[in-house]
mmCIF file of C-alpha atoms and ligand atoms in Angstrom:
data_model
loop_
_atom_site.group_PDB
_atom_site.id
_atom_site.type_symbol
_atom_site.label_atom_id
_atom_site.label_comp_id
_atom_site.label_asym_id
_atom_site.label_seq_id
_atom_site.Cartn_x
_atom_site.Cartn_y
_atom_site.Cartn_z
ATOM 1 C CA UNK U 1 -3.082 -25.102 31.807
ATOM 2 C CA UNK U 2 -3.026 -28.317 33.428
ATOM 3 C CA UNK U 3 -5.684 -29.829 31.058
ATOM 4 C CA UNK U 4 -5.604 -30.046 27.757
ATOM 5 C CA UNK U 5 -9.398 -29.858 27.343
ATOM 6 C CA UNK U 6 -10.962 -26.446 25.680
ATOM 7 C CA UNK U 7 -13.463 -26.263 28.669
ATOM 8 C CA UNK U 8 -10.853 -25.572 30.546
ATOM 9 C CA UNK U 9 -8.937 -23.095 28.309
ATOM 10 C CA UNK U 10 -8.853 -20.211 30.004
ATOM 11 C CA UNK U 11 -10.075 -16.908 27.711
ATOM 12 C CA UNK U 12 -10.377 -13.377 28.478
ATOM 13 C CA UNK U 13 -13.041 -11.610 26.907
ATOM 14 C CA UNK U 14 -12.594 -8.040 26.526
ATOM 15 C CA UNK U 15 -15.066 -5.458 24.183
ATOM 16 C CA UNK U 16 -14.797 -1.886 24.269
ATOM 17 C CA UNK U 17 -17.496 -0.237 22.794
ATOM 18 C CA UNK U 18 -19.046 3.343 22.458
ATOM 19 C CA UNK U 19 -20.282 3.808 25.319
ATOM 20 C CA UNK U 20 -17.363 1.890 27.201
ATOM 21 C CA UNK U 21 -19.800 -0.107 29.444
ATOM 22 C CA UNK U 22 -17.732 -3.341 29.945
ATOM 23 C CA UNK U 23 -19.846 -5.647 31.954
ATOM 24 C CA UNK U 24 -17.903 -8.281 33.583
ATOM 25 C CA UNK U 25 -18.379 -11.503 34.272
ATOM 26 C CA UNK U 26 -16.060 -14.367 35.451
ATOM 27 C CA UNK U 27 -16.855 -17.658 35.081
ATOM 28 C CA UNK U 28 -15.124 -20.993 36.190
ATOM 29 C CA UNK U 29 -13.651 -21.249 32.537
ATOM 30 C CA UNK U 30 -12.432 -17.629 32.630
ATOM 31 C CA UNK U 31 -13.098 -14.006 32.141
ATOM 32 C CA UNK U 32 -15.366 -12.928 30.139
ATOM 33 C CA UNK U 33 -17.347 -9.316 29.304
ATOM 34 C CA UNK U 34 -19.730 -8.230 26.966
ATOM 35 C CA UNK U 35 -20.965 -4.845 25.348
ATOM 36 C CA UNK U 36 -24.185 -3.109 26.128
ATOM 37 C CA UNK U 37 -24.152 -1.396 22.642
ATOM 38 C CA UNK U 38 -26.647 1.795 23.206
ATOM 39 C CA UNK U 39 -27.911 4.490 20.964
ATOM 40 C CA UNK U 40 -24.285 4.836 20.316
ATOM 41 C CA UNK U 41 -23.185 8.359 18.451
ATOM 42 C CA UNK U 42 -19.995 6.823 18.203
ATOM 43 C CA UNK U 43 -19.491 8.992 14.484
ATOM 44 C CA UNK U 44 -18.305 11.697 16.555
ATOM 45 C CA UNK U 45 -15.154 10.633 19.209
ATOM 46 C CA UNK U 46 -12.720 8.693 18.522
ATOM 47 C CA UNK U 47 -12.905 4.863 19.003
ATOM 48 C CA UNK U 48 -12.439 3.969 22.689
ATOM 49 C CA UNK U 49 -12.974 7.652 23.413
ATOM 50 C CA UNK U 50 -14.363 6.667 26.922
ATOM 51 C CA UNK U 51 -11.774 4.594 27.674
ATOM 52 C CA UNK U 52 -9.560 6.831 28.094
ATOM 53 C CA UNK U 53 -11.966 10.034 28.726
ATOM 54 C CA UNK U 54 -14.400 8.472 31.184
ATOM 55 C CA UNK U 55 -17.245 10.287 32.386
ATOM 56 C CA UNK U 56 -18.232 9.631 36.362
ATOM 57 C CA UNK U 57 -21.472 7.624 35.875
ATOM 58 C CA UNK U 58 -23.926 7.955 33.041
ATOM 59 C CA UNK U 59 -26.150 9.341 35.383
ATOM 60 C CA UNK U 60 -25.137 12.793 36.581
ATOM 61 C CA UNK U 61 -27.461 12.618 39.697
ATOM 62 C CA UNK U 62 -25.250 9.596 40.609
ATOM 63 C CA UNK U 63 -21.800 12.015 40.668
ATOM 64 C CA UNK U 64 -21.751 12.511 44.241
ATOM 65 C CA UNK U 65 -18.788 11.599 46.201
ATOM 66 C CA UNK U 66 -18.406 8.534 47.258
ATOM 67 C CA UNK U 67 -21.173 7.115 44.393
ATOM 68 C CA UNK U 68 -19.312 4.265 42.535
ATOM 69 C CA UNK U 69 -20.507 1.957 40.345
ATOM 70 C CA UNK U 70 -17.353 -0.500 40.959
ATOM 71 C CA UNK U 71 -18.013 -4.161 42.568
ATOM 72 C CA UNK U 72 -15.891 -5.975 44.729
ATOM 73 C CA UNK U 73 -16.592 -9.941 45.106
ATOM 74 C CA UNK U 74 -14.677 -12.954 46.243
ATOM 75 C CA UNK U 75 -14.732 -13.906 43.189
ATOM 76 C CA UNK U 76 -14.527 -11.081 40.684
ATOM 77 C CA UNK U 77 -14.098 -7.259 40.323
ATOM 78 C CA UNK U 78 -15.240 -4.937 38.786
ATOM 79 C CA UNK U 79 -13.497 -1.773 38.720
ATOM 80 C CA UNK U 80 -15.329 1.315 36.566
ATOM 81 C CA UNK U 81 -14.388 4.495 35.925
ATOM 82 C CA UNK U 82 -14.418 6.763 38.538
ATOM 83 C CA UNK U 83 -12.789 4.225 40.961
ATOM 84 C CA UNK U 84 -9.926 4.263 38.412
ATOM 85 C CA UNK U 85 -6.712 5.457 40.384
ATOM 86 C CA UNK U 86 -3.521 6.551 38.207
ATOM 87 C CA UNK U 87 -0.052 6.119 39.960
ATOM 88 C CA UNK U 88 3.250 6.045 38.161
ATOM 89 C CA UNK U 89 3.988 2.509 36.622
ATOM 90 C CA UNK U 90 7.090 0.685 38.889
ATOM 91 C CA UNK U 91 10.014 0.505 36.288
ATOM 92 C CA UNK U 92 8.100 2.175 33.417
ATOM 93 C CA UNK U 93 9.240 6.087 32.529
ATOM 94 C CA UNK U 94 6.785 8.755 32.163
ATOM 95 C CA UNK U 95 3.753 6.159 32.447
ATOM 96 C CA UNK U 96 0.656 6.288 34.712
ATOM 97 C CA UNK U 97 -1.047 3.266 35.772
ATOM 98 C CA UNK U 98 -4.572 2.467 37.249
ATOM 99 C CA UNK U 99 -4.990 -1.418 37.808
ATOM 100 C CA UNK U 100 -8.629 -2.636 36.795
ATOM 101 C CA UNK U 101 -8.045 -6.285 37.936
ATOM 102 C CA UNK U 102 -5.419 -7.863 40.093
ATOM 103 C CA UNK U 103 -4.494 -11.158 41.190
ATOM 104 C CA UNK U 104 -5.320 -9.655 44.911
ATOM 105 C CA UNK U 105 -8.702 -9.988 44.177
ATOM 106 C CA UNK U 106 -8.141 -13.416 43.207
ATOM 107 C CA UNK U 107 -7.976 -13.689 39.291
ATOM 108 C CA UNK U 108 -5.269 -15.387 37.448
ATOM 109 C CA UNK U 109 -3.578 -12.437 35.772
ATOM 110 C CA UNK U 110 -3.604 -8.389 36.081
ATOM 111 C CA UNK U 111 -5.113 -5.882 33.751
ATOM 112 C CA UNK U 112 -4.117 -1.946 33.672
ATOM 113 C CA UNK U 113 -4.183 0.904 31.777
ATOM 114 C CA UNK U 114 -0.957 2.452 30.837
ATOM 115 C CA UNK U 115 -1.133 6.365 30.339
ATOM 116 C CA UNK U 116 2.415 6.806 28.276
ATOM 117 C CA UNK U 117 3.234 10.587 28.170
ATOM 118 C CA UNK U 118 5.809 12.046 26.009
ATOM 119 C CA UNK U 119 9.275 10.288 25.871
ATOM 120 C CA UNK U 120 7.761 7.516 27.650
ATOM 121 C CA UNK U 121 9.058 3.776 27.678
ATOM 122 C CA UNK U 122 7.616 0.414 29.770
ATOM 123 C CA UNK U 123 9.275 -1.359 31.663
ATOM 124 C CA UNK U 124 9.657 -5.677 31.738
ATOM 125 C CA UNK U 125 7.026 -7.840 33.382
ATOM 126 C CA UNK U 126 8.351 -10.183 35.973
ATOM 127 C CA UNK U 127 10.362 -13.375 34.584
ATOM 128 C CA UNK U 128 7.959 -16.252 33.489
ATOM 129 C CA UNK U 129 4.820 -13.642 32.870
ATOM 130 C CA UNK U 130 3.345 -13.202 29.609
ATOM 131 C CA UNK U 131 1.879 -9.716 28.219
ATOM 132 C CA UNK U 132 -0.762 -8.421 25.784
ATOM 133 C CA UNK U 133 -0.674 -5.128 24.964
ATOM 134 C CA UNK U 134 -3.968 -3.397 23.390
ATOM 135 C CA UNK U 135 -3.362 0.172 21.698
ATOM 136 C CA UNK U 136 -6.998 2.295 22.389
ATOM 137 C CA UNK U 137 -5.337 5.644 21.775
ATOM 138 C CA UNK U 138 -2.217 7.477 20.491
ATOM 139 C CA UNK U 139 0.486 5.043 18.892
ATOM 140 C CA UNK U 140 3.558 3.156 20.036
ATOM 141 C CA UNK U 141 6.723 1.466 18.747
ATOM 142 C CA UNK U 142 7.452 -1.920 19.645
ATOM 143 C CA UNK U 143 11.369 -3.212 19.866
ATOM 144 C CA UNK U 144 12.083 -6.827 21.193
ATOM 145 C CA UNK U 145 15.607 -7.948 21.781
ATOM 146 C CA UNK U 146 16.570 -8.751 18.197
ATOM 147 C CA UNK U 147 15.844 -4.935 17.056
ATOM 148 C CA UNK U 148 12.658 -5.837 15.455
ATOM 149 C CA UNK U 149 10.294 -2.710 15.391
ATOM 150 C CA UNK U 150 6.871 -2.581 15.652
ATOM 151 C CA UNK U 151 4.641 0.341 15.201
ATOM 152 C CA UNK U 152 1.603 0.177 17.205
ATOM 153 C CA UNK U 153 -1.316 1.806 16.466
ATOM 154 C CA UNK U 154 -5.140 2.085 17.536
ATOM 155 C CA UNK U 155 -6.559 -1.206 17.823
ATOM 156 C CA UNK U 156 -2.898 -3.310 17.196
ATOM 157 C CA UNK U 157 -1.928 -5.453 19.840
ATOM 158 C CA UNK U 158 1.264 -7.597 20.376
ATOM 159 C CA UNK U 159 1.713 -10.654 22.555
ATOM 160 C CA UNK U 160 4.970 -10.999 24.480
ATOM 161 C CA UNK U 161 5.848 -14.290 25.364
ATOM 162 C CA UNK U 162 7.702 -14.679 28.947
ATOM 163 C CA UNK U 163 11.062 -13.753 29.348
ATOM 164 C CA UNK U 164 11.075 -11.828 25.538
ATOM 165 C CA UNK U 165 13.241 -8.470 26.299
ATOM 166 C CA UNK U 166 11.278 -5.614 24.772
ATOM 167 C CA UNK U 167 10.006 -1.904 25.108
ATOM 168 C CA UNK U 168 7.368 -0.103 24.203
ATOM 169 C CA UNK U 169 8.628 3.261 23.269
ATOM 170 C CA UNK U 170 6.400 6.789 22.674
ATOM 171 C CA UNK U 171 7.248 9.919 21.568
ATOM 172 C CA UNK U 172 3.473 11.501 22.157
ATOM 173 C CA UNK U 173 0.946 10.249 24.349
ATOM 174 C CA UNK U 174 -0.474 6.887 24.116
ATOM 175 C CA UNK U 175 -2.753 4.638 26.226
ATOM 176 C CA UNK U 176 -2.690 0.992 26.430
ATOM 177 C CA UNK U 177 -4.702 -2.009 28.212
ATOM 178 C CA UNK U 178 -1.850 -4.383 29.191
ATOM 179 C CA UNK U 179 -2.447 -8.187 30.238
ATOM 180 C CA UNK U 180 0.011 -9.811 32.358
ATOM 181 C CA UNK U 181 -0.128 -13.674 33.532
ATOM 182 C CA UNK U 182 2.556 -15.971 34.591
ATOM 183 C CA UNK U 183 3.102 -18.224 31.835
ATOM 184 C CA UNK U 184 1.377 -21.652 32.282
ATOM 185 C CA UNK U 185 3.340 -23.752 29.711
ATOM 186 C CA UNK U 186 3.437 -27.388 28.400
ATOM 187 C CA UNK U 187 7.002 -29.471 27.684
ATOM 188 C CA UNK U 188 7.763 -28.807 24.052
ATOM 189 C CA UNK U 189 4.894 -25.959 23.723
ATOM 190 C CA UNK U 190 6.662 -22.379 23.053
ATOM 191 C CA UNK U 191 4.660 -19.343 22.140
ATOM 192 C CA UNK U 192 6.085 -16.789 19.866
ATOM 193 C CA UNK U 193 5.543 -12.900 19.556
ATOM 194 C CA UNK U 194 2.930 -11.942 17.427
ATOM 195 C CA UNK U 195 1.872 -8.301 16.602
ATOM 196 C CA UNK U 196 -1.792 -7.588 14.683
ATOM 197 C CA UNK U 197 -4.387 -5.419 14.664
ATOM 198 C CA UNK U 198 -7.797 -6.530 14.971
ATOM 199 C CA UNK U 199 -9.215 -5.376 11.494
ATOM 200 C CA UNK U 200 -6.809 -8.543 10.162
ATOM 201 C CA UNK U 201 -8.777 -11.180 12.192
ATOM 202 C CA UNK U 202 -11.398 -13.109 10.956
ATOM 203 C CA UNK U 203 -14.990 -12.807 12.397
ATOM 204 C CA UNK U 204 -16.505 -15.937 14.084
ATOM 205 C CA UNK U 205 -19.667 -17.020 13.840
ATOM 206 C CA UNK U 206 -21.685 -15.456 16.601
ATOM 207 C CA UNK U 207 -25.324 -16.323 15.897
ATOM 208 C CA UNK U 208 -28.622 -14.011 17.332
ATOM 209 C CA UNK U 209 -25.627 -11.992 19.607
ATOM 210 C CA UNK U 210 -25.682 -8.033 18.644
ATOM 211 C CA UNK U 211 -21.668 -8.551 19.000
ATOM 212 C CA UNK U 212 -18.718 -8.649 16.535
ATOM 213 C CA UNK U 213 -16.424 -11.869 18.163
ATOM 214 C CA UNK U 214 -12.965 -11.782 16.772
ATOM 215 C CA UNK U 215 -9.860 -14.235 18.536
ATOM 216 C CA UNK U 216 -6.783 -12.525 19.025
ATOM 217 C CA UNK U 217 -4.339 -14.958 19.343
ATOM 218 C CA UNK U 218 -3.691 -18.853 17.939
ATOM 219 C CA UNK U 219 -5.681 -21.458 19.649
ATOM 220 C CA UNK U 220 -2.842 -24.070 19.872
ATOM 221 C CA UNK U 221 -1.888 -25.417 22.945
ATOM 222 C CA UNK U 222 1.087 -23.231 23.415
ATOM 223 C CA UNK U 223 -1.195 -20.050 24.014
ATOM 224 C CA UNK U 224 -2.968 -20.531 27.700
ATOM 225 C CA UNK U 225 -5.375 -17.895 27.368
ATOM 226 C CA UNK U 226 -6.787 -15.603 24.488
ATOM 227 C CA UNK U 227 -8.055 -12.509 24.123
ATOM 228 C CA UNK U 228 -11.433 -11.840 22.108
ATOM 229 C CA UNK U 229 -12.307 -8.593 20.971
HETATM 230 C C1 NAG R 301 11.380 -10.095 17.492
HETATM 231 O O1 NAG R 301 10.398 -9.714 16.537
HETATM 232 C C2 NAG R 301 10.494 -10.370 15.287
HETATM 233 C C3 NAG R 301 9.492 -9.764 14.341
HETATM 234 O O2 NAG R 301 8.278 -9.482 14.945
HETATM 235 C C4 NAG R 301 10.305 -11.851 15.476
HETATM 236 O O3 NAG R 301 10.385 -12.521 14.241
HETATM 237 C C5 NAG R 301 11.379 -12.352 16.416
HETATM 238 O O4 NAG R 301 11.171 -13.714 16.663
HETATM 239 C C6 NAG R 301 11.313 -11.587 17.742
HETATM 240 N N1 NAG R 301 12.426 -11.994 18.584
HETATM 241 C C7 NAG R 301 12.287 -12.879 19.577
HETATM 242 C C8 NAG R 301 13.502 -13.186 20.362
HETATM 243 O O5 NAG R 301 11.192 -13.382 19.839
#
């Protein structure tokens, strides 16, 4: 970012929950969504179940063709379920893809869902663009360019800074949310690859809000956007 000020840090803001209802909202500092946390059964699928098994509408007297939920704006998207289109991912192998937000529409950085089948592998973002990778089912294996391996599980997540040669590698199927931006960096600022899981990351303070707030990646100037889950 241009300025240094936390204002104007950009953050995305991304919260799966139970019932998958990720309301979106985009604001001049950023992205930003929150839960809508209801009667959730959530004992009894796996976590982010309706991520990647999403129903039409939570209404069945609203699944009629053509009934969609999604919202196109000038200034934001919102792209739900059943307008969720899967199309082979350009340079990845064996790996669907349905975009949720695109620069097109005017934000700052794409988000998709990869659907890795068996034997699958991604392929590089363009030069100069950062990644964050979220695992919400199956597992992965993470390699950069020095041979480092990563195993990837449910809820781990790596950052890949620009220009870092890696692949993520699966043997059975997986599903990830990927983050891509071009890289806004400051002169003597690097940023470094960093794998977690969210479990490891301290809760913030979040008072009166029915939501858990965790910060997925450093703060320090380096980083031009973060992800909070
Ligand atoms: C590859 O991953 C290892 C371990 O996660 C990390 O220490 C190393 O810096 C990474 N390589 C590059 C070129 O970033």
């Amino acid at each position: 970012m241009q300025s240094f000020s936390t204002s104007s840090y950009l953050s995305f803001f991304f919260l799966f929950t139970t019932l998958s209802f990720v309301k979106t909202v985009l604001t001049q500092d950023g992205f930003c969504s929150a839960p809508l946390r209801i009667g959730a059964d959530s004992n009894s699928q796996p976590l982010y179940w309706k991520v990647t098994n999403p129903t039409l509408s939570p209404s069945h007297l609203q699944d009629l063709p053509g009934f969609t939920r999604s919202v196109y704006k000038k200034d934001h998207a919102f792209i739900t379920p059943e307008s969720q289109v899967f199309s082979p991912l350009p340079d990845w192998t064996n790996t669907l893809g349905a975009y949720l937000i695109t620069p097109a529409i005017g934000s700052h950085f794409v988000m998709y869902l990869a659907k890795m089948q068996e034997n699958s592998k991604s392929g590089l973002p363009p030069s100069d663009v950062e990644r964050f990778i979220f695992v919400v089912q199956g597992s992965a294996v993470l390699i950069n360019i020095s041979g480092n391996v990563h195993k990837l599980k449910v809820d781990s997540y790596a950052y890949l800074p620009p220009n870092l040669d890696h692949t993520v590698e699966t043997d059975a199927a997986a599903t990830l949310i990927v983050f891509e931006r071009r890289y806004s960096g400051l002169e003597n600022h690097v940023t470094e690859q960093i794998v977690g899981s969210t479990d490891k990351q301290t809760l913030l303070e979040t008072p009166g809000e029915i939501f858990e707030l965790r910060k997925l990646l450093p703060t320090s100037l380096a980083y031009d956007f973060n992800i909070h889950s």
